[in-house]
Amino acid sequence: MKFGVVIFPSKNLQDAANSYRKRYDPHYALITPHLTLKNAFEATEEDAKQFADKIRQIAGKSKPFTLKTSKISSFYPVNNVIYFKVEPSKALTALHAEINKEYSEQNQEYAFVPHITIGQNLSNDEHSDVFGSLRMTKIDFEEVVDRFHLLYQLENGSWTVYETFRLGKE
Amino acid sequence: MKFGVVIFPSKNLQDAANSYRKRYDPHYALITPHLTLKNAFEATEEDAKQFADKIRQIAGKSKPFTLKTSKISSFYPVNNVIYFKVEPSKALTALHAEINKEYSEQNQEYAFVPHITIGQNLSNDEHSDVFGSLRMTKIDFEEVVDRFHLLYQLENGSWTVYETFRLGKE
């Protein structure tokens, strides 16, 4: 089955993201707004338990950190994903690197660009229209991240939380 | 904001529930299949943190237990909710009681009938049709529950996990 690791930001930030996702993101109903720390990967439940043990240790050794958003960006022309840009920080980059050391056969072909997706699977024309109207929007959130989550995917595509990991707590 | 406490059962059991929810449950896209331990309640984020501290202790003192489903039942005529009946067990009833001691101003007007909803908001005719065709279906799942989750609700009605509590672990 498929697993993934994400940060769910605060309710305020999720509500703001959903105001766009509702219109522009076909994954709107499958998962709430999130910052992906580790892309979906295939694992057995047994493997996932061991993975959870490892990232529980990583979480315990990490500290809560500040997450800041700044503006709306796009991965165009690589793909037509529009997102809230999250300012890279040492803590976030280190957490991402630590988590992705596990199951490192997973592809790492992209540099880590922390983001919260608000639109995807858009045609080129849609992307151009939507991003054109949103690109100057300021998205000024600043909040403390003190936890992240291991999820798994159901057959209908929706995601369920398997476990929460609190930073600096275990 | 609104909080709630649930058990997410195994992927197999969730997939089975979703095969019905897809057709019969308008909450299908708002939350994955679950057994409610504490109904939605209003709390501030600060209150919820304290509540999380308390139920983390409850989880730590509890032990994993077996969850068994048996058949499809309905709350009719109280309401038109159709569900997978979960066999009551001492452990499950005790966990429910412990969790609901907190925020006890919350109404407790119903006895605890552990269940996984697969249909709701049905008209009387729909309920009669659907339940008539499902009432003899055997739903034989048996699995170990070793965790539960505190959730909060976003403005669009969907639910995000705030924290996972592992039974007997903290």
CSV table of C-alpha atoms in Angstrom, one decimal:
chain,number,residue,atom,x,y,z
A,1,MET,CA,0.0,0.0,0.0
A,2,LYS,CA,1.0,3.6,-0.4
A,3,PHE,CA,2.4,5.7,2.4
A,4,GLY,CA,3.5,9.4,2.6
A,5,VAL,CA,4.7,11.9,5.1
A,6,VAL,CA,3.3,15.4,5.4
A,7,ILE,CA,2.9,18.4,7.6
A,8,PHE,CA,-0.7,19.7,8.1
A,9,PRO,CA,-0.4,23.4,8.8
A,10,SER,CA,-2.7,25.4,11.1
A,11,LYS,CA,-6.4,25.5,10.5
A,12,ASN,CA,-6.1,29.1,9.3
A,13,LEU,CA,-3.5,28.2,6.7
A,14,GLN,CA,-5.5,25.1,5.6
A,15,ASP,CA,-8.7,27.1,5.2
A,16,ALA,CA,-6.8,29.7,3.1
A,17,ALA,CA,-5.4,26.9,0.9
A,18,ASN,CA,-8.8,25.2,0.6
A,19,SER,CA,-10.4,28.5,-0.7
A,20,TYR,CA,-8.2,27.9,-3.8
A,21,ARG,CA,-8.0,24.1,-3.8
A,22,LYS,CA,-11.8,23.9,-4.0
A,23,ARG,CA,-11.6,25.4,-7.5
A,24,TYR,CA,-8.2,24.4,-8.7
A,25,ASP,CA,-7.1,21.1,-7.1
A,26,PRO,CA,-8.8,17.8,-8.0
A,27,HIS,CA,-7.2,16.3,-4.9
A,28,TYR,CA,-9.3,18.7,-2.7
A,29,ALA,CA,-11.5,15.9,-1.3
A,30,LEU,CA,-8.8,13.3,-1.0
A,31,ILE,CA,-6.5,15.0,1.6
A,32,THR,CA,-6.5,18.2,3.5
A,33,PRO,CA,-4.0,20.9,2.7
A,34,HIS,CA,-0.4,19.8,3.5
A,35,LEU,CA,3.3,20.2,2.9
A,36,THR,CA,4.8,17.0,1.6
A,37,LEU,CA,7.9,15.8,3.4
A,38,LYS,CA,8.1,12.5,1.6
A,39,ASN,CA,6.3,11.6,-1.6
A,40,ALA,CA,4.0,8.6,-1.8
A,41,PHE,CA,5.9,5.3,-1.7
A,42,GLU,CA,4.9,1.7,-1.8
A,43,ALA,CA,5.5,-0.3,1.4
A,44,THR,CA,4.0,-3.2,3.3
A,45,GLU,CA,2.4,-2.5,6.6
A,46,GLU,CA,5.3,-4.3,8.3
A,47,ASP,CA,7.8,-2.1,6.5
A,48,ALA,CA,5.7,1.0,7.4
A,49,LYS,CA,5.8,0.1,11.1
A,50,GLN,CA,9.6,0.0,11.0
A,51,PHE,CA,9.7,3.2,9.0
A,52,ALA,CA,7.4,4.8,11.7
A,53,ASP,CA,9.8,3.6,14.4
A,54,LYS,CA,12.7,5.4,12.5
A,55,ILE,CA,10.9,8.6,11.9
A,56,ARG,CA,9.6,8.7,15.5
A,57,GLN,CA,13.3,8.8,16.5
A,58,ILE,CA,14.0,11.5,13.9
A,59,ALA,CA,11.1,13.6,15.3
A,60,GLY,CA,12.3,13.1,18.9
A,61,LYS,CA,15.7,14.5,18.0
A,62,SER,CA,14.2,17.5,16.1
A,63,LYS,CA,12.8,20.7,17.4
A,64,PRO,CA,9.6,22.6,16.6
A,65,PHE,CA,10.4,25.3,13.9
A,66,THR,CA,8.7,28.3,12.3
A,67,LEU,CA,7.0,27.9,8.9
A,68,LYS,CA,6.5,31.0,6.8
A,69,THR,CA,4.6,31.4,3.6
A,70,SER,CA,5.3,34.4,1.3
A,71,LYS,CA,3.5,34.2,-2.0
A,72,ILE,CA,1.9,32.0,-4.7
A,73,SER,CA,4.3,30.3,-7.0
A,74,SER,CA,4.1,27.7,-9.8
A,75,PHE,CA,6.3,24.8,-10.9
A,76,TYR,CA,5.5,25.7,-14.5
A,77,PRO,CA,7.0,24.7,-17.0
A,78,VAL,CA,8.0,21.5,-15.2
A,79,ASN,CA,4.4,21.0,-14.3
A,80,ASN,CA,1.2,23.0,-13.8
A,81,VAL,CA,1.2,23.0,-10.1
A,82,ILE,CA,0.4,26.2,-8.3
A,83,TYR,CA,1.3,26.5,-4.6
A,84,PHE,CA,1.8,28.6,-1.5
A,85,LYS,CA,5.6,29.1,-1.4
A,86,VAL,CA,7.0,28.1,2.0
A,87,GLU,CA,10.3,29.8,2.9
A,88,PRO,CA,13.1,27.2,3.1
A,89,SER,CA,14.6,26.9,6.6
A,90,LYS,CA,17.5,24.9,7.9
A,91,ALA,CA,15.1,23.0,10.2
A,92,LEU,CA,12.6,22.1,7.5
A,93,THR,CA,15.3,21.1,5.0
A,94,ALA,CA,17.1,19.0,7.6
A,95,LEU,CA,13.9,17.2,8.6
A,96,HIS,CA,13.1,16.5,4.9
A,97,ALA,CA,16.6,15.1,4.4
A,98,GLU,CA,16.5,12.9,7.5
A,99,ILE,CA,13.1,11.4,6.6
A,100,ASN,CA,14.1,10.8,3.0
A,101,LYS,CA,17.3,8.9,4.0
A,102,GLU,CA,14.9,6.1,4.9
A,103,TYR,CA,13.6,4.2,1.9
A,104,SER,CA,16.2,6.0,-0.1
A,105,GLU,CA,15.5,3.8,-3.2
A,106,GLN,CA,12.7,6.3,-3.6
A,107,ASN,CA,13.4,8.8,-6.4
A,108,GLN,CA,14.9,12.1,-5.4
A,109,GLU,CA,15.0,13.6,-8.8
A,110,TYR,CA,13.7,17.0,-7.7
A,111,ALA,CA,15.3,19.4,-5.2
A,112,PHE,CA,13.1,19.9,-2.2
A,113,VAL,CA,11.0,23.0,-2.7
A,114,PRO,CA,8.7,23.2,0.3
A,115,HIS,CA,5.2,24.1,-0.8
A,116,ILE,CA,1.5,23.7,-0.1
A,117,THR,CA,-0.3,22.8,-3.3
A,118,ILE,CA,-3.4,24.9,-4.2
A,119,GLY,CA,-3.9,23.9,-7.8
A,120,GLN,CA,-2.8,21.0,-10.1
A,121,ASN,CA,-3.8,19.0,-13.2
A,122,LEU,CA,-4.6,22.4,-14.9
A,123,SER,CA,-4.4,22.7,-18.6
A,124,ASN,CA,-1.8,25.1,-19.9
A,125,ASP,CA,-4.5,27.7,-20.5
A,126,GLU,CA,-6.1,27.3,-17.1
A,127,HIS,CA,-2.7,27.5,-15.5
A,128,SER,CA,-1.8,30.6,-17.3
A,129,ASP,CA,-5.2,32.3,-16.4
A,130,VAL,CA,-5.2,31.2,-12.7
A,131,PHE,CA,-1.5,31.8,-12.0
A,132,GLY,CA,-1.7,35.2,-13.8
A,133,SER,CA,-4.5,36.3,-11.5
A,134,LEU,CA,-2.8,34.9,-8.3
A,135,ARG,CA,0.9,35.5,-8.8
A,136,MET,CA,0.9,38.9,-7.0
A,137,THR,CA,-1.2,37.7,-4.0
A,138,LYS,CA,0.7,38.0,-0.7
A,139,ILE,CA,0.3,34.9,1.5
A,140,ASP,CA,1.7,35.9,4.8
A,141,PHE,CA,1.4,33.1,7.3
A,142,GLU,CA,3.9,32.5,10.1
A,143,GLU,CA,3.4,29.6,12.5
A,144,VAL,CA,5.1,27.0,14.6
A,145,VAL,CA,5.3,23.4,13.3
A,146,ASP,CA,5.5,21.0,16.1
A,147,ARG,CA,4.4,17.8,14.5
A,148,PHE,CA,4.1,15.8,11.2
A,149,HIS,CA,2.2,12.8,10.1
A,150,LEU,CA,2.6,9.4,8.4
A,151,LEU,CA,-0.3,8.7,6.1
A,152,TYR,CA,-1.6,5.8,4.0
A,153,GLN,CA,-3.8,5.8,1.0
A,154,LEU,CA,-7.1,4.0,0.7
A,155,GLU,CA,-8.4,2.4,-2.6
A,156,ASN,CA,-10.5,5.4,-3.4
A,157,GLY,CA,-7.4,7.6,-3.3
A,158,SER,CA,-8.1,9.3,0.0
A,159,TRP,CA,-5.5,9.5,2.7
A,160,THR,CA,-5.8,8.4,6.4
A,161,VAL,CA,-3.3,9.3,9.1
A,162,TYR,CA,-1.4,6.3,10.5
A,163,GLU,CA,0.6,8.2,13.1
A,164,THR,CA,1.5,11.7,14.3
A,165,PHE,CA,5.1,12.5,15.3
A,166,ARG,CA,5.7,15.4,17.7
A,167,LEU,CA,9.0,17.3,17.2
A,168,GLY,CA,11.3,17.0,20.2
A,169,LYS,CA,8.8,14.9,22.2
A,170,GLU,CA,9.8,11.3,22.2
B,1,MET,CA,-13.1,25.3,16.4
B,2,LYS,CA,-14.5,21.7,16.3
B,3,PHE,CA,-12.6,18.7,17.6
B,4,GLY,CA,-13.5,15.0,17.7
B,5,VAL,CA,-11.9,11.7,18.6
B,6,VAL,CA,-12.0,8.7,16.4
B,7,ILE,CA,-10.4,5.3,15.6
B,8,PHE,CA,-9.5,4.8,12.0
B,9,PRO,CA,-9.7,1.0,11.4
B,10,SER,CA,-7.4,-0.9,9.0
B,11,LYS,CA,-7.2,-0.1,5.4
B,12,ASN,CA,-9.2,-3.3,4.5
B,13,LEU,CA,-12.0,-2.3,6.8
B,14,GLN,CA,-11.9,1.3,5.6
B,15,ASP,CA,-12.0,0.2,1.9
B,16,ALA,CA,-15.0,-2.1,2.7
B,17,ALA,CA,-16.8,0.8,4.4
B,18,ASN,CA,-16.0,3.2,1.6
B,19,SER,CA,-17.6,0.8,-1.0
B,20,TYR,CA,-20.9,1.7,0.7
B,21,ARG,CA,-20.2,5.2,1.8
B,22,LYS,CA,-19.4,6.3,-1.7
B,23,ARG,CA,-23.1,5.8,-2.5
B,24,TYR,CA,-24.8,6.3,0.8
B,25,ASP,CA,-22.8,8.8,3.0
B,26,PRO,CA,-22.6,12.5,2.1
B,27,HIS,CA,-19.6,12.7,4.5
B,28,TYR,CA,-17.6,10.4,2.2
B,29,ALA,CA,-15.2,13.1,1.1
B,30,LEU,CA,-14.9,14.9,4.4
B,31,ILE,CA,-13.4,12.1,6.5
B,32,THR,CA,-12.2,8.5,6.0
B,33,PRO,CA,-14.2,5.7,7.6
B,34,HIS,CA,-14.0,5.8,11.4
B,35,LEU,CA,-15.4,4.7,14.7
B,36,THR,CA,-16.3,7.8,16.8
B,37,LEU,CA,-15.0,7.8,20.4
B,38,LYS,CA,-16.1,11.4,21.1
B,39,ASN,CA,-18.5,13.4,19.1
B,40,ALA,CA,-17.6,16.7,17.6
B,41,PHE,CA,-17.2,19.4,20.3
B,42,GLU,CA,-16.3,23.1,20.3
B,43,ALA,CA,-13.0,24.0,21.9
B,44,THR,CA,-10.3,26.6,21.6
B,45,GLU,CA,-6.9,25.5,20.4
B,46,GLU,CA,-5.5,26.0,23.9
B,47,ASP,CA,-8.2,23.9,25.4
B,48,ALA,CA,-7.6,21.2,22.8
B,49,LYS,CA,-3.9,21.1,23.7
B,50,GLN,CA,-4.8,20.4,27.3
B,51,PHE,CA,-7.4,17.8,26.2
B,52,ALA,CA,-4.7,16.2,24.1
B,53,ASP,CA,-2.4,16.0,27.1
B,54,LYS,CA,-5.2,14.3,29.1
B,55,ILE,CA,-6.1,11.7,26.5
B,56,ARG,CA,-2.4,11.0,25.8
B,57,GLN,CA,-2.3,9.9,29.5
B,58,ILE,CA,-5.5,7.8,29.0
B,59,ALA,CA,-3.9,6.2,25.9
B,60,GLY,CA,-0.7,5.4,27.8
B,61,LYS,CA,-2.6,3.6,30.5
B,62,SER,CA,-4.8,1.6,28.0
B,63,LYS,CA,-3.8,-1.5,26.1
B,64,PRO,CA,-4.4,-2.4,22.4
B,65,PHE,CA,-7.6,-4.4,22.0
B,66,THR,CA,-9.4,-6.4,19.4
B,67,LEU,CA,-12.1,-4.8,17.3
B,68,LYS,CA,-14.7,-7.1,15.7
B,69,THR,CA,-17.4,-6.2,13.3
B,70,SER,CA,-20.4,-8.6,12.7
B,71,LYS,CA,-23.1,-7.2,10.5
B,72,ILE,CA,-24.8,-4.1,9.1
B,73,SER,CA,-27.3,-2.4,11.4
B,74,SER,CA,-29.3,0.9,11.5
B,75,PHE,CA,-30.2,3.4,14.1
B,76,TYR,CA,-33.7,3.7,12.6
B,77,PRO,CA,-36.2,5.0,13.8
B,78,VAL,CA,-33.9,7.3,15.9
B,79,ASN,CA,-32.2,8.3,12.7
B,80,ASN,CA,-31.5,6.9,9.3
B,81,VAL,CA,-27.9,6.0,9.9
B,82,ILE,CA,-26.7,2.6,8.6
B,83,TYR,CA,-23.5,1.2,10.0
B,84,PHE,CA,-21.1,-1.7,10.5
B,85,LYS,CA,-21.9,-2.9,13.9
B,86,VAL,CA,-18.8,-3.2,16.1
B,87,GLU,CA,-19.0,-5.7,18.9
B,88,PRO,CA,-18.9,-3.9,22.3
B,89,SER,CA,-15.9,-4.9,24.4
B,90,LYS,CA,-14.8,-3.9,27.8
B,91,ALA,CA,-11.7,-2.2,26.5
B,92,LEU,CA,-13.5,-0.2,23.9
B,93,THR,CA,-16.3,0.8,26.3
B,94,ALA,CA,-13.7,1.8,29.0
B,95,LEU,CA,-11.7,3.9,26.5
B,96,HIS,CA,-14.9,5.7,25.4
B,97,ALA,CA,-15.9,6.4,29.0
B,98,GLU,CA,-12.4,7.7,29.9
B,99,ILE,CA,-12.2,10.0,27.0
B,100,ASN,CA,-15.7,11.3,27.5
B,101,LYS,CA,-15.1,12.2,31.2
B,102,GLU,CA,-13.1,15.1,29.8
B,103,TYR,CA,-15.3,18.0,28.5
B,104,SER,CA,-18.2,16.2,30.2
B,105,GLU,CA,-20.5,19.2,29.6
B,106,GLN,CA,-20.8,17.5,26.2
B,107,ASN,CA,-24.1,15.8,25.9
B,108,GLN,CA,-24.1,12.1,26.5
B,109,GLU,CA,-27.8,11.5,25.7
B,110,TYR,CA,-27.1,8.3,23.8
B,111,ALA,CA,-25.7,5.1,25.1
B,112,PHE,CA,-22.4,4.3,23.4
B,113,VAL,CA,-23.1,2.0,20.4
B,114,PRO,CA,-19.7,1.5,18.7
B,115,HIS,CA,-20.2,1.7,14.9
B,116,ILE,CA,-18.6,2.6,11.6
B,117,THR,CA,-21.1,4.7,9.6
B,118,ILE,CA,-21.6,3.6,6.0
B,119,GLY,CA,-24.8,5.6,5.2
B,120,GLN,CA,-26.6,8.7,6.6
B,121,ASN,CA,-28.9,11.6,5.7
B,122,LEU,CA,-31.0,9.0,3.8
B,123,SER,CA,-34.7,9.7,3.2
B,124,ASN,CA,-37.0,7.1,4.9
B,125,ASP,CA,-37.6,5.4,1.5
B,126,GLU,CA,-33.9,5.3,0.7
B,127,HIS,CA,-33.1,4.0,4.1
B,128,SER,CA,-35.7,1.3,3.8
B,129,ASP,CA,-34.4,0.2,0.4
B,130,VAL,CA,-30.8,0.3,1.3
B,131,PHE,CA,-31.0,-1.3,4.7
B,132,GLY,CA,-33.4,-3.9,3.4
B,133,SER,CA,-30.8,-5.0,0.8
B,134,LEU,CA,-27.9,-4.9,3.2
B,135,ARG,CA,-29.2,-6.1,6.5
B,136,MET,CA,-28.3,-9.7,6.0
B,137,THR,CA,-24.7,-8.9,4.9
B,138,LYS,CA,-22.1,-10.5,7.0
B,139,ILE,CA,-19.3,-8.0,7.9
B,140,ASP,CA,-16.6,-10.2,9.5
B,141,PHE,CA,-13.5,-8.1,10.3
B,142,GLU,CA,-11.3,-8.7,13.3
B,143,GLU,CA,-8.3,-6.6,14.0
B,144,VAL,CA,-6.2,-5.1,16.7
B,145,VAL,CA,-6.7,-1.4,17.5
B,146,ASP,CA,-3.5,0.1,18.9
B,147,ARG,CA,-4.1,3.9,18.3
B,148,PHE,CA,-6.7,6.6,18.0
B,149,HIS,CA,-6.8,10.2,16.8
B,150,LEU,CA,-7.8,13.7,17.8
B,151,LEU,CA,-9.1,15.6,14.8
B,152,TYR,CA,-10.2,19.1,14.0
B,153,GLN,CA,-12.6,20.3,11.4
B,154,LEU,CA,-11.8,22.8,8.6
B,155,GLU,CA,-14.2,25.5,7.4
B,156,ASN,CA,-15.2,23.3,4.4
B,157,GLY,CA,-16.3,20.5,6.7
B,158,SER,CA,-13.3,18.2,6.2
B,159,TRP,CA,-11.4,16.8,9.1
B,160,THR,CA,-7.6,16.9,9.8
B,161,VAL,CA,-5.7,14.8,12.3
B,162,TYR,CA,-4.2,16.9,15.2
B,163,GLU,CA,-2.6,14.0,17.0
B,164,THR,CA,-2.3,10.2,17.1
B,165,PHE,CA,-2.4,8.4,20.5
B,166,ARG,CA,-0.9,5.0,20.7
B,167,LEU,CA,-2.4,2.6,23.3
B,168,GLY,CA,0.0,1.6,26.0
B,169,LYS,CA,2.8,3.6,24.5
B,170,GLU,CA,3.3,6.8,26.4
